[in-house]
Coordinates of C-alpha atoms and ligand atoms in Angstrom, one line a residue:
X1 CA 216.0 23.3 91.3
X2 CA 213.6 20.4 92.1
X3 CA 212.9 18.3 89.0
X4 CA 210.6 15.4 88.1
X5 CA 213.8 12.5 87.0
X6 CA 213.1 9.3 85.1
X7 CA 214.7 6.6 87.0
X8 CA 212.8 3.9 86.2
X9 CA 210.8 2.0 83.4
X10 CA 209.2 -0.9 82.6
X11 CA 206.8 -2.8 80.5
X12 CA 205.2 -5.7 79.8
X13 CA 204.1 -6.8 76.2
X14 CA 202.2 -10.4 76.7
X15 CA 203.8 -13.1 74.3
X16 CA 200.5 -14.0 72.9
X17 CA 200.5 -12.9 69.2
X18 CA 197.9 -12.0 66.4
X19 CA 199.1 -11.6 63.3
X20 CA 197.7 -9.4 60.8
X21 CA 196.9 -13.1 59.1
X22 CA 195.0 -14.5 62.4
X23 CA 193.0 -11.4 61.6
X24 CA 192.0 -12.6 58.2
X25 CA 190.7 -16.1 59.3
X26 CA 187.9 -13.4 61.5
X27 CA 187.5 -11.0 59.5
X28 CA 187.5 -9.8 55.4
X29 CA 191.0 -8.2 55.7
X30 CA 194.3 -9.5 54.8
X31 CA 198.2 -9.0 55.5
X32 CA 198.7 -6.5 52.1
X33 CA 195.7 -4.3 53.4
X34 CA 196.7 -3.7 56.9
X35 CA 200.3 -3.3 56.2
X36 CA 200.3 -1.0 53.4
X37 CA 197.0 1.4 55.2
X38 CA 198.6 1.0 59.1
X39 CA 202.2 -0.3 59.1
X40 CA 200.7 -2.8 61.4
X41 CA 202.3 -6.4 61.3
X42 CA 201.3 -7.9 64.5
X43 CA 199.7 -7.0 68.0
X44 CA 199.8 -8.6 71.3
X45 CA 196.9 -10.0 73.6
X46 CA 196.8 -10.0 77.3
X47 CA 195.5 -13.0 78.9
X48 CA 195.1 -10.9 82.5
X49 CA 192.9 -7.5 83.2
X50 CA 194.5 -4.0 82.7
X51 CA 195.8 -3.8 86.7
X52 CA 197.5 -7.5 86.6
X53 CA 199.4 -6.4 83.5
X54 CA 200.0 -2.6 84.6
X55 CA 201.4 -4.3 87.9
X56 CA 204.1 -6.4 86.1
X57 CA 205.2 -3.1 84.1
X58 CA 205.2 -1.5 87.2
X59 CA 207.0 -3.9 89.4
X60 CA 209.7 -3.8 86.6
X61 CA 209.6 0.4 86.6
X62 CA 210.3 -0.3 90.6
X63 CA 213.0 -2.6 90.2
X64 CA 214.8 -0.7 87.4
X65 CA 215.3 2.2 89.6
X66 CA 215.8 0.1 92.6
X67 CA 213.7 1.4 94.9
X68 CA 210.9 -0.7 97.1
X69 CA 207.3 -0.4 96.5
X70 CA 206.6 1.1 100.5
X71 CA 208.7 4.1 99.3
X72 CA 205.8 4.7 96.2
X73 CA 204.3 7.6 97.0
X74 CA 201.6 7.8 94.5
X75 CA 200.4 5.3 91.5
X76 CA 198.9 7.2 88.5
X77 CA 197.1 4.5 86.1
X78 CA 196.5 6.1 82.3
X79 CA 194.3 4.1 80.5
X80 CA 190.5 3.4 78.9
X81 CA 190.1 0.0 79.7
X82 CA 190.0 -0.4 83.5
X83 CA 188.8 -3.8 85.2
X84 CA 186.7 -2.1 87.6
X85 CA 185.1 1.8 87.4
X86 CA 184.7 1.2 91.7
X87 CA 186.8 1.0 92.9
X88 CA 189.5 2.4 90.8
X89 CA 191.9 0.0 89.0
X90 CA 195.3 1.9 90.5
X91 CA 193.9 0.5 94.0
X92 CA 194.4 -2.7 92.1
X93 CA 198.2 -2.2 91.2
X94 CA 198.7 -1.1 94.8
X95 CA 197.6 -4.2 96.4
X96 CA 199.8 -6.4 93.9
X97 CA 203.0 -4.4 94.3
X98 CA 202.0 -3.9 98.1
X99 CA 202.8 -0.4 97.6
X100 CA 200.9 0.7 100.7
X101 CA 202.1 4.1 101.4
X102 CA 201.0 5.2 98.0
X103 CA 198.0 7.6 96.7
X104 CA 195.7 6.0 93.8
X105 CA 194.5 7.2 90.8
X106 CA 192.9 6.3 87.6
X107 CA 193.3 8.8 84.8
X108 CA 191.6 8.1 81.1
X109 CA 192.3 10.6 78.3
X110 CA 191.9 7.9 76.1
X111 CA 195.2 6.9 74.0
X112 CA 197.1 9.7 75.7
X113 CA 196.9 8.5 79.2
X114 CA 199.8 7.2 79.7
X115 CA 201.0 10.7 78.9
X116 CA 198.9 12.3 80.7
X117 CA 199.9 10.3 83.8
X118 CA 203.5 11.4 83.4
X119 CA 202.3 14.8 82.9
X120 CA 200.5 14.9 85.8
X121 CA 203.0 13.1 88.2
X122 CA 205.6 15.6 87.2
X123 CA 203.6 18.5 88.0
X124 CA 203.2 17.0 91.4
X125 CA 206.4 16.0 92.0
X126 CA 208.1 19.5 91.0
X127 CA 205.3 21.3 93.3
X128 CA 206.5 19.0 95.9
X129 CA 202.8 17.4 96.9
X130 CA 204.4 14.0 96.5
X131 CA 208.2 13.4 96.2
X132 CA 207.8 10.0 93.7
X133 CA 205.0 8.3 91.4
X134 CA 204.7 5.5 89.4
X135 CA 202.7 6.3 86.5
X136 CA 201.1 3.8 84.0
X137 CA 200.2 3.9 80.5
X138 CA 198.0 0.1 79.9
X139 CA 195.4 -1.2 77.8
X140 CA 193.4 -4.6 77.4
X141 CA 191.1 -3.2 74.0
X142 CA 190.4 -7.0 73.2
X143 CA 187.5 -7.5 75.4
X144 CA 185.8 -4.5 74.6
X145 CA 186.8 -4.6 70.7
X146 CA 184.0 -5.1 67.9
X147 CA 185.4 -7.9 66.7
X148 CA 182.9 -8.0 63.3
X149 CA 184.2 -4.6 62.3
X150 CA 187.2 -4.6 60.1
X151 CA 187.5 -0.8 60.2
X152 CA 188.4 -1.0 63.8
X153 CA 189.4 -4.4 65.0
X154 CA 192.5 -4.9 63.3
X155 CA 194.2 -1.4 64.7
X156 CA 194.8 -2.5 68.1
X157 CA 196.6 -4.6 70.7
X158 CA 197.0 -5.1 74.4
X159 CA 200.1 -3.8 76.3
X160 CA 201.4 -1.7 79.4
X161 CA 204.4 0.1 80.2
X162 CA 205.2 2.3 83.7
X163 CA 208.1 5.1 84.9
X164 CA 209.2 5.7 88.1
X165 CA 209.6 9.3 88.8
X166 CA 211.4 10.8 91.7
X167 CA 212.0 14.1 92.9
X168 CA 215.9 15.2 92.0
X169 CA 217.5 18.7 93.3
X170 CA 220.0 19.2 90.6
X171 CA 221.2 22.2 88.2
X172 CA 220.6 20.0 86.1
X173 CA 217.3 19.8 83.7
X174 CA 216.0 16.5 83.9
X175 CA 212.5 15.0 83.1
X176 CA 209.9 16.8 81.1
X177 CA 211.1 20.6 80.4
X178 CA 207.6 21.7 78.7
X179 CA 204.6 20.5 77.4
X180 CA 201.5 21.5 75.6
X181 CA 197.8 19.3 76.5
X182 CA 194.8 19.9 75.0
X183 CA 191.2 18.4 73.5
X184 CA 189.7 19.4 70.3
X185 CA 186.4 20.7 70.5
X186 CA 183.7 18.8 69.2
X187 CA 185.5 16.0 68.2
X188 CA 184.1 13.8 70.5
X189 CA 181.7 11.7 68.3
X190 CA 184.2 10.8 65.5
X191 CA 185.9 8.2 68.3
X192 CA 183.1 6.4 70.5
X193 CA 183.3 3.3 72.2
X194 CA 179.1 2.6 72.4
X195 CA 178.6 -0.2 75.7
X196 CA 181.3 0.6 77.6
X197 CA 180.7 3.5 80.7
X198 CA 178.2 3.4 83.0
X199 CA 175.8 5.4 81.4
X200 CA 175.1 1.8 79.9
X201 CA 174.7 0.1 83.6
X202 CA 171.0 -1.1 83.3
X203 CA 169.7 -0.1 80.5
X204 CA 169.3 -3.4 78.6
X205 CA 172.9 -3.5 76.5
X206 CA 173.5 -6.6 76.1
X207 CA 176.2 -7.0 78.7
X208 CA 180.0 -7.2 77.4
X209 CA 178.8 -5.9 74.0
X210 CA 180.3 -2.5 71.7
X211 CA 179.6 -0.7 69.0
X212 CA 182.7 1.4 68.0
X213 CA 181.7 4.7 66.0
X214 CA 185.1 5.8 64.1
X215 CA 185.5 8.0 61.2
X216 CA 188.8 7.1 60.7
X217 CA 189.7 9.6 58.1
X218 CA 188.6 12.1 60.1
X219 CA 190.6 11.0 62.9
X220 CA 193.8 10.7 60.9
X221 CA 193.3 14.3 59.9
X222 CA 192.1 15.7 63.2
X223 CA 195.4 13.6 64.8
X224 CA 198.3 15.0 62.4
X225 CA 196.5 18.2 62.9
X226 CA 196.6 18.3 67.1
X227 CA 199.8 16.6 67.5
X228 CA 201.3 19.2 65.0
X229 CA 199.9 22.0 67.1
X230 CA 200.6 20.3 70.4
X231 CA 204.5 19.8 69.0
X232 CA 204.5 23.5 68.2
X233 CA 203.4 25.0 71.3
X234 CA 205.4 22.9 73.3
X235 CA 208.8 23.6 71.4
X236 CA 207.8 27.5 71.6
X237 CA 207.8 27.1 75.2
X238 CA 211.5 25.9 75.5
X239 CA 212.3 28.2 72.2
X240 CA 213.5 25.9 70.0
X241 CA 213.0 23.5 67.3
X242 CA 212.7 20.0 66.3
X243 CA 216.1 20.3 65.3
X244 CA 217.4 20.6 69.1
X245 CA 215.5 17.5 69.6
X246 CA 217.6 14.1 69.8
X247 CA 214.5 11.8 69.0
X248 CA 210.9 11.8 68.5
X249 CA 208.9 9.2 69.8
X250 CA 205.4 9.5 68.8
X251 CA 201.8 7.9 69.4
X252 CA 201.5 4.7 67.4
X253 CA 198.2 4.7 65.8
X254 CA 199.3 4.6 62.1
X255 CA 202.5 5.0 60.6
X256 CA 201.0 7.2 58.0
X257 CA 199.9 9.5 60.3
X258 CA 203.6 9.4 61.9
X259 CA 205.2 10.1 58.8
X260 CA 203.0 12.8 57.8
X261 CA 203.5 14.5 60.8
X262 CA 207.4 13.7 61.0
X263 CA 207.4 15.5 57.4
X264 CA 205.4 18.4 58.9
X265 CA 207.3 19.0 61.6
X266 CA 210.6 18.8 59.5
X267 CA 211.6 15.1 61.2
X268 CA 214.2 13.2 59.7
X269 CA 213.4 10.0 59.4
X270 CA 216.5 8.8 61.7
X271 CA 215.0 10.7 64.4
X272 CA 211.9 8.4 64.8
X273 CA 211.6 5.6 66.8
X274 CA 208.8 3.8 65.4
X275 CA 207.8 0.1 66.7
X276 CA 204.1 -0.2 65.4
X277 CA 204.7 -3.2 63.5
X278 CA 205.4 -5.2 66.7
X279 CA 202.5 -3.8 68.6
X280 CA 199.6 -2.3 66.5
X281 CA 198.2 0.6 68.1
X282 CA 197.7 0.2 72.3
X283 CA 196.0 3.1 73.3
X284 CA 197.3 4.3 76.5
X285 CA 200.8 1.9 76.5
X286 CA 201.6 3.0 73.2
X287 CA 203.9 6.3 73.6
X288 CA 205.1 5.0 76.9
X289 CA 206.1 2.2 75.7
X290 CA 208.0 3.1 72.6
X291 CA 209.9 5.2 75.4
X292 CA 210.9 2.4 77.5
X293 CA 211.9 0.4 74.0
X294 CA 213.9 3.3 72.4
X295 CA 215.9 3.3 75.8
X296 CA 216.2 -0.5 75.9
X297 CA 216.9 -0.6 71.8
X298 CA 220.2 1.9 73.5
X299 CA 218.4 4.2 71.2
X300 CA 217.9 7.3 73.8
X301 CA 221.4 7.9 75.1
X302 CA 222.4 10.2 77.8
X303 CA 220.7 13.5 78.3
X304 CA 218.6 13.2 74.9
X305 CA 215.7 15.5 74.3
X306 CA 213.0 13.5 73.8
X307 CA 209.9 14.6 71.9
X308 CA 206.4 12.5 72.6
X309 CA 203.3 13.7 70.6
X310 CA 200.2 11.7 71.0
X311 CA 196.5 12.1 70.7
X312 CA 193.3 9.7 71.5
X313 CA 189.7 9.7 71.7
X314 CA 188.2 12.9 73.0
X315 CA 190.2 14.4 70.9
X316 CA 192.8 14.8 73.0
X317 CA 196.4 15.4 72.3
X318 CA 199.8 16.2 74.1
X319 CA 203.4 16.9 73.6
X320 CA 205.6 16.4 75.9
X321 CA 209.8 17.5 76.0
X322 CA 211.7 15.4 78.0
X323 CA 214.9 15.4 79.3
X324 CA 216.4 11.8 79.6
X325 CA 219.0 11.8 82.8
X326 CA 222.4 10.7 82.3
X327 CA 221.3 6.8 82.9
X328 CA 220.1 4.3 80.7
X329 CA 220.4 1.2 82.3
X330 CA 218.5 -0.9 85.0
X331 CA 219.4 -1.0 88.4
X332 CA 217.6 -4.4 89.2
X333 CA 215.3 -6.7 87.0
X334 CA 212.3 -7.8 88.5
X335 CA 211.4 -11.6 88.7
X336 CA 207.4 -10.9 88.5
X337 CA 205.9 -12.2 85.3
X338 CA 201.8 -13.1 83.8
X339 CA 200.8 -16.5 84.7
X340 CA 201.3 -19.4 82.6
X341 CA 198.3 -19.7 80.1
X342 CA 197.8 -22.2 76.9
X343 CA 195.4 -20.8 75.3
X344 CA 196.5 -18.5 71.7
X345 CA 195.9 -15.6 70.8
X346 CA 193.6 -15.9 68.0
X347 CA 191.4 -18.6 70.6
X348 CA 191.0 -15.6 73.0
X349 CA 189.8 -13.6 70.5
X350 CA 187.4 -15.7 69.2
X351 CA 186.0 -16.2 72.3
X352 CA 185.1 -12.7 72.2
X353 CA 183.9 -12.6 68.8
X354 CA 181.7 -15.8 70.2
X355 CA 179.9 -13.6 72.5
X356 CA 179.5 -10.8 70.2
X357 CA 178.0 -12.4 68.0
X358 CA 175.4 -14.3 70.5
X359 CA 174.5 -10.7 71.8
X360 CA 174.4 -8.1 68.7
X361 CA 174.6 -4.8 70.1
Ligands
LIG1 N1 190.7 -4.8 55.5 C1 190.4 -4.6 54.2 N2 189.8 -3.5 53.7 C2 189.4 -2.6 54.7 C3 189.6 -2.7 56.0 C4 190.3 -3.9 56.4 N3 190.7 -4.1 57.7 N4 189.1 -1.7 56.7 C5 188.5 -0.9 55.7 N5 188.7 -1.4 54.5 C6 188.2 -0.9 53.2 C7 187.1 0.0 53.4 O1 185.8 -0.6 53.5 C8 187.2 0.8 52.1 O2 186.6 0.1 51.0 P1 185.7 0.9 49.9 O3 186.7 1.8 49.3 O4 185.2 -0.2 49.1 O5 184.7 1.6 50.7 C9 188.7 0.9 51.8 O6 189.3 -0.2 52.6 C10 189.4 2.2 52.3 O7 188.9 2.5 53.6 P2 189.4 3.9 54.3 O8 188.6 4.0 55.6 O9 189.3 5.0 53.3 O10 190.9 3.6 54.5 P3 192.0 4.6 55.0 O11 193.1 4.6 54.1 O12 191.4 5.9 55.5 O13 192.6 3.8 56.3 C11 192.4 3.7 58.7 C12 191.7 3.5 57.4 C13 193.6 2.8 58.8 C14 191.4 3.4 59.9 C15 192.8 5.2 58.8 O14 191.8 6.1 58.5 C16 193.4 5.5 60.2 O15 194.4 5.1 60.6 N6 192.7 6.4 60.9 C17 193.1 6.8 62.2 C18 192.7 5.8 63.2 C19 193.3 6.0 64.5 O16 194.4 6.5 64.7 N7 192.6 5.6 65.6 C20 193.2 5.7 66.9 C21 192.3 6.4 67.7 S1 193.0 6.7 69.2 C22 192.1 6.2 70.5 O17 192.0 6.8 71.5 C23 191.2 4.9 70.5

């Protein structure tokens, strides 16, 4: 039977930290708050645009499975933040991995992108319109964050993390064995990012600028309630339960959230793999990269089932069931890495901030 295998992943988390105490020399917040509310320690800043740090997690994806870019038949970039609308930002990633045999395409469902990307990869591979993809879940928030609003600034962080999928004729059931998607009507106004789309192109916003509506309660219920149904649906279609699952990796947007959907769901806490603190919430590289981490950390083992629930702006949600294959280690490590830059974290964020503030929106 022809399957969709994982046999390669990657990521790349930029080494510039902010701490949850860099936020509070910006901002009326502090360490006790944003711990306690978000399990949030520290995020991580990117000092390139979204395809320069999706090509690094990419390359690495590539070289992990040990296979050359010119085989790539198709590169699938999740994500909400891309450098340029036109032309798309997967063209981008193409012409740094010289992939140039592969099919490009930009795909935002918000924080579930990434997700969406493997969803949609898999489909194509198993229907046999391409035979491989790279798929990408990446975010750079940090430009387009308010950074004068508390109630939104301090949840997220920069970040990007890829798969290589490849076609795999084997009796075997290998990659992702069912999965639910959806969007929850009329939700769409509780998560807004106001400044960013092009229905803003000329119309006097001051350029660069955002205004972030977020009902963040609202959100946190909406998301325990999608993911929960999203979980349900897709365990119905294999005919089990989270018991038969090996390990839950979930969408990292609070680890409130993740804990009351772990109790819903009957989740023993030894079954999550949670790395929020490190990371804060990345949108789009948050699922997939708690995947690659969880298989790095030697905490997905051979043949796993591997649960992924995750929802975003929209409100869209998914769960996916996936098969890990039978290996967990790298082929080859890529030597690609960001370029050298001095500047901190908290600088390039004030620099932002700078702006902002000269340009209210
Ligand atoms: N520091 C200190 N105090 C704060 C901060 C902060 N950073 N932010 C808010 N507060 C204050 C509020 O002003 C409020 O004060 P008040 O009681 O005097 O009015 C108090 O803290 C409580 O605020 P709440 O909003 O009720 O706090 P809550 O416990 O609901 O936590 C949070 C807020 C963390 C945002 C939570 O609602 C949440 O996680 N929601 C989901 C958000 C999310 O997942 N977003 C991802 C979206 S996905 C995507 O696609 C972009």
């Amino acid at each position: 039977m022809r399957q969709a295998a994982i046999t390669g992943w990657g990521k790349c988390a930029p080494d510039k930290v902010l701490s949850n105490d860099d936020l509070a020399t910006l901002l009326d917040t502090n360490d006790e708050w944003i711990t306690s509310r978000t399990g949030m320690k520290e995020r991580r800043i990117s000092p390139v645009p979204v395809s320069e740090l999706s090509y690094i997690a990419a390359a690495r994806a590539l070289a992990c499975a040990g296979v050359n870019a010119d085989d790539v038949d198709m590169i699938i970039l999740g994500s909400c933040s891309f450098d340029s609308q036109v032309p798309n930002a997967a063209s981008r990633v193409q012409q740094l991995l010289q992939a140039n045999n592969a099919a490009c395409m930009d795909l935002n469902t918000a924080c579930t992108s990434g997700m969406y990307a493997m969803s949609v990869a898999s489909a194509m591979i198993k229907a046999g319109t391409i035979n491989n993809a790279v798929i990408i879940g990446a975010e750079v928030i940090h430009p387009f964050m308010d950074w004068t609003d508390r109630n939104v600034a301090i949840l997220f962080g920069d970040g990007a993390a890829a798969f290589y999928l490849e076609a795999q004729d084997s009796e075997e059931n290998i990659g992702i064995q069912a999965e639910a998607l959806g969007c929850i009507a009329n939700s769409r106004d509780i998560l807004a990012v106001n400044g960013v789309g092009l229905k803003y192109a000329n119309q006097g916003w001051p350029l660069g600028t955002t205004e972030w509506d977020f009902e963040g309660r609202e959100i946190f219920k909406q998301a325990i309630n999608g993911m929960q149904s999203g979980c349900e649906k897709a365990l119905s279609k294999m005919g089990i339960s989270t018991s038969d699952v090996d390990i839950v990796i979930p969408h990292q947007a609070n680890l409130r959230i993740i804990e009351a959907l772990a109790q819903r769901l009957k989740v023993p806490s030894e079954k999550l793999f949670i790395n929020i603190h490190r990371y804060a919430n990345m949108s789009a590289a948050t699922a997939p990269m708690a995947i690659v981490e969880a298989v790095e950390e030697n905490i997905v083992k051979p043949g796993d089932l591997i649960l992924v629930p995750a929802f975003g702006a929209g409100l869209t949600w998914s769960a996916q069931l996936i098969r890990w294959g039978q290996r967990c280690e790298a082929i080859g490590e890529s030597d690609v890495k960001l370029p050298e830059s001095k500047e901190t974290a908290l600088e390039i964020i004030k620099k932002v901030a700078e702006i902002h503030l000269k340009n209210p929106s």
